[in-house]
């Protein structure tokens, strides 16, 4: 079962080409995880906020990163 | 192929496939997408689970009986609505004539696109490749001279199929096809037709139309045409679709309820959801309908009341729904409850003249603004704060009325 985390995290991402965002690495619980693959991405609006969701894997686990494009904050959403 | 060329694109096990794409550890395994409510059924099963007999609508315990190692995944509708909208957007490059039939199905009229592409099969291959490349999903495509046959064709060769029914093949295809395979003939209609000795589409097409009309009224003529593979209904893009006839929300409850207070809380929540959507799209309704399904699962009660003037304030909808509830003698606990406004007016309404009424309108407007900015139910009625009335994840059942944009884009929370 996935674990809901909801912690603000630091994410390294490449913006572009165009409007695309590619998460490259993220820090979680004092450990740096390198993104091996973005397995899926989607977006939705919560009120005015545009939330970009990225399901990413570091090769051993799946994480969901949420980027609030309005507040410019990244959150670790879920991890198995 | 001459004449109209209609394509029906059906995503294969859509919700389950999205979940498998999202989590690579689920790929190739029997999984089923379920709702988050305590009482839930299988929304979609992957093809691996279908091989064990797991089907949509089955209770979770039944699915576990059929496939003990099935993996249950709580669905997140936001993923599916986003993906569906992107797929529809992608289809626009092949034709502007797209009718979204449901979240995972669409009809495309590609008659006018043939000057750009060599054949309808070529369009289908390009589209299938693009869906696979961009979303990692597969879809089945049916190509035929009309919508009914295109839908039939897409279902003939699943998953990842491409089936073409050419005009000259229609008669042969329909001759031995069971009537239940046609979209629009449900189990009840099938039983009634069986009683007339009609089991295949060929038999339906040959059955005297007058007798069908006597038995089924206007539908009789339609059935006759269906049996012959005739369907003139056009592909209607969303922007040309008729205005919606009603705005409503219903919910299956986590457990059966019977206490008046609890029923009233649900009515208030549903009235707020309906009112908010109506206000967002600037519509008012004169008729309020309350729907209830009892715990026995079969009894469906629907009562409505038409008011002197149209309303879209949540409090007014709630008051009308409560007034209808008060006319009912509830025979059993309730498992489903719904509120709907219909008889819609689209013109802007005059503001109330009396100060107290005006205050209520401004209050609702202010609440809407807060919820628009910070998300639905950020500010709400005190009585809705009790219990778990709000789902954090988008796991409610998606309404069949879901469309990528416009009033039919029912907010899924």
XYZ file of C-alpha atoms in Angstrom:
493
model
C 0.000 0.000 0.000
C 1.286 3.474 -0.786
C 2.210 5.765 2.083
C 0.893 9.305 1.973
C 3.708 11.698 2.773
C 2.845 15.310 1.932
C 6.251 16.723 2.845
C 7.801 19.674 1.112
C 10.935 18.539 -0.665
C 13.747 19.854 -2.807
C 13.568 18.763 -6.430
C 16.055 19.215 -9.251
C 14.204 19.630 -12.533
C 14.855 20.593 -16.129
C 12.331 23.093 -17.459
C 11.769 22.767 -21.187
C 11.873 22.385 -24.065
C 8.595 24.266 -24.250
C 6.270 24.000 -21.275
C 7.593 20.575 -20.154
C 9.125 19.921 -16.740
C 11.373 16.913 -16.168
C 12.203 16.064 -12.543
C 15.810 14.801 -12.405
C 16.423 14.210 -8.683
C 14.814 14.908 -5.318
C 15.876 14.977 -1.688
C 13.717 13.004 0.714
C 14.596 12.234 4.311
C 18.173 13.349 3.836
C 18.713 11.107 0.878
C 19.106 12.122 -2.699
C 17.078 10.015 -5.133
C 17.914 10.117 -8.805
C 14.882 9.915 -11.070
C 15.404 6.954 -13.379
C 12.047 7.255 -15.117
C 8.954 9.421 -15.040
C 6.341 6.691 -15.386
C 3.310 8.966 -15.651
C 2.333 12.579 -15.225
C -0.922 14.446 -14.940
C -2.208 17.729 -13.644
C -5.269 19.104 -11.947
C -6.507 22.308 -10.405
C -7.265 22.697 -6.733
C -8.951 26.070 -6.636
C -6.613 28.478 -8.377
C -3.559 26.284 -7.864
C -2.272 24.227 -10.773
C -0.794 20.990 -9.414
C 1.534 18.950 -11.615
C 1.843 15.313 -10.558
C 4.809 13.160 -11.551
C 5.005 9.451 -10.803
C 8.739 8.770 -10.724
C 10.928 5.815 -9.908
C 14.483 5.819 -8.612
C 14.878 2.213 -9.733
C 13.760 0.721 -6.433
C 10.566 2.525 -5.439
C 7.794 4.611 -6.955
C 7.175 8.145 -5.711
C 4.621 10.755 -6.571
C 5.997 14.280 -6.736
C 3.538 17.167 -6.777
C 4.634 20.555 -8.031
C 2.381 23.484 -7.209
C 2.914 25.675 -10.255
C 1.155 28.581 -8.543
C 3.081 28.568 -5.263
C 6.236 27.095 -6.871
C 6.453 24.391 -4.185
C 7.249 20.699 -4.604
C 5.705 18.056 -2.359
C 6.386 14.365 -2.016
C 2.893 12.959 -2.420
C 3.125 9.189 -2.027
C 5.672 6.446 -1.771
C 5.179 2.710 -1.497
C -14.979 2.836 -48.663
C -17.431 5.493 -49.851
C -20.046 7.515 -47.943
C -19.580 8.423 -44.305
C -16.588 6.967 -42.492
C -16.961 6.832 -38.743
C -14.303 5.686 -36.332
C -14.959 4.552 -32.770
C -11.921 4.668 -30.501
C -12.201 2.695 -27.278
C -9.353 2.761 -24.749
C -8.560 -0.754 -23.519
C -9.237 -1.266 -19.785
C -8.599 2.454 -19.483
C -8.379 3.058 -15.716
C -6.440 -0.154 -15.084
C -4.048 0.542 -17.961
C -3.355 4.054 -16.665
C -2.595 2.610 -13.225
C -0.280 -0.002 -14.760
C 1.483 2.696 -16.711
C 1.776 4.822 -13.584
C 3.271 2.013 -11.473
C 5.539 -0.319 -13.480
C 5.347 -2.983 -10.739
C 1.657 -3.510 -11.688
C 2.341 -4.159 -15.372
C 1.462 -7.633 -16.587
C -0.382 -8.397 -13.341
C -4.073 -8.900 -12.579
C -5.204 -5.601 -11.094
C -8.554 -3.947 -10.534
C -9.336 -0.298 -9.971
C -11.819 0.322 -7.187
C -13.406 3.377 -5.575
C -12.218 4.640 -2.228
C -15.559 4.174 -0.472
C -15.922 1.364 2.026
C -18.593 -0.244 -0.147
C -17.112 -0.457 -3.533
C -17.173 -2.477 -6.720
C -14.665 -3.128 -9.475
C -14.524 -0.069 -11.721
C -12.141 -1.579 -14.280
C -10.122 -4.781 -14.343
C -6.909 -5.267 -16.297
C -6.953 -7.857 -19.072
C -4.823 -10.113 -16.846
C -7.619 -10.025 -14.240
C -10.344 -10.414 -16.864
C -8.746 -13.718 -17.840
C -9.824 -14.959 -14.384
C -13.382 -13.754 -14.902
C -13.144 -10.446 -13.040
C -15.617 -7.973 -14.506
C -16.655 -4.335 -14.068
C -19.359 -3.914 -11.444
C -18.390 -7.052 -9.537
C -18.152 -6.758 -5.742
C -14.613 -6.876 -4.403
C -15.219 -10.177 -2.556
C -16.449 -11.786 -5.794
C -13.355 -10.554 -7.621
C -11.154 -12.038 -4.899
C -12.977 -15.344 -5.258
C -12.325 -15.400 -8.995
C -8.742 -14.214 -8.694
C -7.283 -14.541 -5.164
C -4.040 -12.750 -6.052
C -5.736 -9.757 -7.643
C -4.152 -6.389 -6.785
C -6.680 -3.723 -5.871
C -5.773 -0.136 -6.675
C -7.796 2.815 -5.435
C -8.523 4.900 -8.494
C -7.682 8.562 -8.890
C -10.075 10.127 -11.363
C -7.893 13.176 -11.858
C -5.363 11.011 -13.676
C -8.047 9.586 -15.944
C -9.839 12.838 -16.771
C -6.506 14.517 -17.545
C -5.378 11.641 -19.771
C -8.737 11.442 -21.518
C -8.736 15.185 -22.222
C -5.187 14.947 -23.662
C -6.175 12.028 -25.888
C -9.209 13.927 -27.202
C -6.948 16.944 -27.816
C -4.577 14.685 -29.758
C -7.462 13.320 -31.869
C -8.243 16.875 -33.044
C -5.332 16.693 -35.472
C -7.099 13.904 -37.373
C -10.560 15.487 -37.509
C -12.472 18.273 -35.773
C -15.599 16.095 -35.821
C -15.154 14.330 -32.472
C -17.949 13.248 -30.169
C -16.760 12.230 -26.723
C -19.014 9.328 -25.797
C -17.524 8.666 -22.366
C -14.216 9.127 -20.602
C -12.633 6.268 -22.583
C -14.618 6.303 -25.833
C -15.013 8.727 -28.722
C -16.534 8.784 -32.189
C -14.602 10.478 -35.000
C -16.115 11.367 -38.347
C -13.057 11.068 -40.598
C -14.922 11.380 -43.923
C -13.444 14.811 -44.556
C -9.921 13.836 -43.492
C -9.333 11.335 -46.272
C -7.873 13.971 -48.581
C -5.058 14.345 -46.024
C -4.606 10.665 -45.199
C -4.586 7.826 -47.659
C -7.186 5.646 -45.906
C -9.201 5.359 -42.675
C -6.968 2.435 -41.654
C -3.941 4.738 -41.970
C -5.598 7.267 -39.608
C -6.384 4.461 -37.158
C -2.793 3.187 -37.192
C -1.365 6.696 -36.696
C -3.781 7.371 -33.859
C -3.105 4.049 -32.135
C 0.659 4.562 -32.436
C 0.404 8.049 -30.992
C -1.711 6.932 -28.025
C 0.816 4.180 -27.332
C 3.832 6.441 -27.745
C 2.539 9.405 -25.737
C 0.526 7.667 -23.035
C 1.764 4.066 -23.076
C -1.849 2.924 -23.577
C -3.538 0.786 -26.159
C -6.902 1.342 -27.788
C -9.216 -0.578 -30.062
C -10.607 1.078 -33.152
C -13.687 0.263 -35.178
C -14.271 1.776 -38.626
C -17.682 1.603 -40.291
C -20.237 3.650 -42.241
C -22.058 4.744 -39.062
C -21.686 5.149 -35.303
C -23.584 2.032 -34.319
C -21.491 -0.228 -36.547
C -18.234 1.531 -35.627
C -18.924 0.875 -31.939
C -19.738 -2.721 -32.729
C -16.513 -3.047 -34.736
C -14.253 -1.660 -31.998
C -15.592 -4.299 -29.622
C -14.940 -7.190 -32.026
C -11.207 -7.337 -31.635
C -10.024 -6.226 -28.205
C -7.529 -5.301 -26.882
C -5.416 -3.295 -29.318
C -7.610 -4.202 -32.276
C -8.547 -2.562 -35.532
C -11.716 -3.770 -37.230
C -13.280 -2.401 -40.382
C -16.869 -3.111 -41.388
C -17.305 -2.100 -45.026
C -20.799 -1.234 -46.343
C -20.900 -4.417 -48.415
C -20.099 -6.525 -45.324
C -22.815 -5.099 -43.051
C -25.479 -7.656 -43.910
C -23.139 -10.621 -43.412
C -21.799 -9.299 -40.097
C -25.279 -8.676 -38.681
C -26.912 -11.889 -39.873
C -25.751 -14.066 -36.980
C -24.782 -11.362 -34.488
C -26.669 -11.666 -31.152
C -28.854 -8.580 -30.610
C -27.314 -7.967 -27.181
C -24.062 -6.976 -28.888
C -25.638 -3.792 -30.263
C -25.154 -0.632 -28.222
C -28.604 0.414 -27.023
C -30.038 -3.057 -26.549
C -29.718 -3.834 -22.869
C -30.483 -7.077 -21.032
C -34.159 -6.216 -20.499
C -34.766 -5.288 -24.136
C -32.888 -8.406 -25.221
C -35.219 -10.568 -23.100
C -38.291 -8.885 -24.592
C -36.993 -9.390 -28.128
C -36.107 -13.010 -27.335
C -39.749 -13.537 -26.350
C -40.684 -12.479 -29.891
C -38.289 -15.106 -31.218
C -35.637 -12.547 -32.180
C -32.121 -13.563 -31.232
C -29.885 -12.162 -33.967
C -29.637 -8.792 -35.680
C -30.538 -10.487 -38.942
C -33.816 -11.683 -37.398
C -34.437 -8.227 -35.921
C -33.994 -6.576 -39.327
C -36.444 -8.991 -40.969
C -39.080 -8.785 -38.239
C -42.126 -6.768 -39.412
C -41.552 -3.177 -38.379
C -45.254 -2.574 -37.686
C -45.254 -5.301 -35.053
C -42.137 -3.843 -33.450
C -43.800 -0.410 -33.395
C -46.952 -1.838 -31.817
C -44.874 -3.446 -29.073
C -42.194 -0.801 -28.440
C -43.692 2.424 -29.842
C -41.198 4.836 -31.413
C -38.326 2.593 -30.318
C -39.736 -0.172 -32.552
C -38.745 1.685 -35.701
C -35.271 2.355 -34.321
C -34.871 -1.327 -33.464
C -35.842 -2.255 -37.021
C -33.183 0.084 -38.424
C -30.606 -1.208 -35.955
C -31.273 -4.754 -37.095
C -30.503 -3.624 -40.644
C -27.369 -1.727 -39.612
C -28.830 1.702 -40.376
C -27.908 4.616 -38.120
C -28.003 8.159 -39.457
C -27.095 9.866 -36.195
C -24.318 12.389 -36.778
C -21.075 12.729 -34.854
C -21.771 15.790 -32.724
C -18.737 17.683 -31.447
C -19.095 19.045 -27.953
C -19.405 22.656 -29.029
C -22.444 21.741 -31.142
C -24.009 19.477 -28.526
C -27.379 20.414 -27.129
C -27.458 22.359 -23.927
C -27.593 20.140 -20.894
C -31.024 19.385 -19.520
C -30.132 19.057 -15.854
C -27.402 19.472 -13.271
C -27.235 16.824 -10.590
C -25.079 14.858 -8.210
C -25.726 11.562 -6.501
C -23.656 9.451 -4.195
C -23.609 5.867 -3.003
C -23.200 6.000 0.756
C -20.456 4.190 2.637
C -23.153 2.511 4.730
C -26.931 2.458 4.725
C -28.393 5.400 6.617
C -31.831 6.124 8.032
C -31.463 8.911 10.599
C -33.020 12.170 9.425
C -30.061 14.301 10.522
C -27.622 12.243 8.507
C -29.857 12.273 5.439
C -30.174 16.050 5.749
C -26.385 16.439 5.900
C -26.002 14.496 2.676
C -28.782 16.531 1.084
C -26.991 19.727 2.064
C -23.697 18.518 0.622
C -25.305 17.413 -2.637
C -27.334 20.647 -2.871
C -24.134 22.639 -2.440
C -22.396 20.600 -5.167
C -25.336 21.090 -7.536
C -25.731 24.780 -6.674
C -22.042 25.483 -7.083
C -21.934 23.862 -10.501
C -25.117 25.626 -11.580
C -23.750 28.993 -10.459
C -20.427 28.367 -12.165
C -22.198 27.858 -15.487
C -24.833 30.496 -14.837
C -27.872 28.231 -15.003
C -31.025 28.171 -12.880
C -33.422 25.266 -12.465
C -37.170 25.359 -11.877
C -37.548 21.685 -11.030
C -35.787 19.975 -8.142
C -35.595 16.173 -8.062
C -34.698 13.972 -5.125
C -33.557 10.409 -5.892
C -33.220 7.676 -3.328
C -32.209 4.052 -3.594
C -33.086 1.831 -0.677
C -30.796 -0.697 0.941
C -32.445 -3.572 -0.961
C -30.577 -2.209 -3.986
C -33.604 -2.497 -6.294
C -36.067 0.093 -5.102
C -35.551 3.433 -6.763
C -37.617 6.392 -5.591
C -37.605 9.628 -7.553
C -39.787 12.597 -6.645
C -39.700 16.095 -8.046
C -41.202 19.469 -7.425
C -41.479 22.405 -9.791
C -41.058 25.773 -8.153
C -42.622 29.126 -9.099
C -39.247 30.589 -10.116
C -35.850 29.109 -11.096
C -33.153 28.738 -8.427
C -29.446 28.027 -8.184
C -28.657 28.944 -4.565
C -27.579 25.882 -2.586
C -29.847 26.821 0.316
C -32.890 27.055 -1.981
C -32.088 23.695 -3.613
C -31.615 22.166 -0.170
C -34.929 23.582 1.089
C -36.760 22.192 -1.933
C -35.085 18.787 -1.545
C -36.003 18.656 2.151
C -39.593 19.574 1.304
C -39.694 16.617 -1.110
C -38.104 14.340 1.510
C -40.819 15.346 3.967
C -43.487 14.032 1.606
C -41.887 10.574 1.589
C -42.327 7.775 4.065
C -38.967 6.050 4.013
C -39.538 2.321 3.917
C -35.956 1.189 4.387
C -32.495 2.574 5.106
C -30.969 4.452 2.169
C -27.895 3.403 0.181
C -27.892 6.093 -2.525
C -29.117 9.659 -2.562
C -29.149 12.249 -5.341
C -30.274 15.819 -5.978
C -30.857 17.345 -9.396
C -32.195 20.568 -10.864
C -33.759 20.533 -14.311
C -36.086 22.667 -16.422
C -33.047 24.892 -16.790
C -32.893 28.584 -17.612
C -29.685 30.028 -19.003
C -30.497 33.727 -18.917
C -29.168 35.749 -16.017
C -31.585 36.141 -13.182
C -32.591 39.373 -11.511
C -31.055 39.992 -8.099
C -33.546 39.726 -5.233
C -35.131 42.975 -4.086
C -35.198 42.199 -0.371
C -32.097 42.810 1.666
C -32.068 39.475 3.500
C -32.325 37.551 0.235
C -29.677 39.732 -1.357
C -27.320 38.996 1.558
C -27.691 35.274 0.940
C -26.814 35.689 -2.740
C -23.718 37.711 -1.885
C -22.731 35.215 0.805
C -22.963 32.335 -1.688
C -20.948 34.375 -4.181
C -18.252 35.025 -1.573
C -18.146 31.325 -0.609
C -17.836 30.389 -4.280
C -14.939 32.804 -4.694
C -13.081 31.288 -1.725
C -13.685 27.760 -3.022
C -12.677 28.756 -6.551
C -9.398 30.045 -5.186
C -8.542 27.417 -2.602
C -10.442 24.324 -3.786
C -13.936 22.908 -3.329
C -15.328 22.772 0.218
C -12.504 24.916 1.623
C -15.323 26.969 3.134
C -18.579 25.171 3.750
C -21.506 24.715 6.108
C -20.761 23.775 9.712
C -22.889 20.646 9.614
C -20.764 19.269 6.777
C -17.648 19.345 8.922
C -18.813 16.225 10.753
C -17.813 12.846 9.405
C -15.872 12.175 6.248
C -17.832 13.908 3.563
C -14.900 14.990 1.428
C -12.572 12.716 -0.439
C -9.039 13.937 -0.753
C -8.370 11.795 -3.759
C -10.338 11.800 -6.967
C -11.973 8.456 -6.390
C -15.680 9.086 -6.927
C -17.414 7.370 -9.791
C -17.074 9.414 -12.957
C -20.383 10.568 -14.283
C -21.322 9.302 -17.756
C -21.868 12.974 -18.533
C -18.157 13.682 -18.171
C -16.755 15.684 -21.070
C -13.334 17.339 -21.402
C -14.783 20.836 -21.048
C -17.952 22.751 -20.394
C -20.802 22.159 -17.992
C -20.649 18.417 -18.569
C -17.158 18.391 -17.106
C -18.467 17.214 -13.756
C -15.938 18.053 -11.088
C -14.533 14.874 -9.689
C -13.016 15.351 -6.292
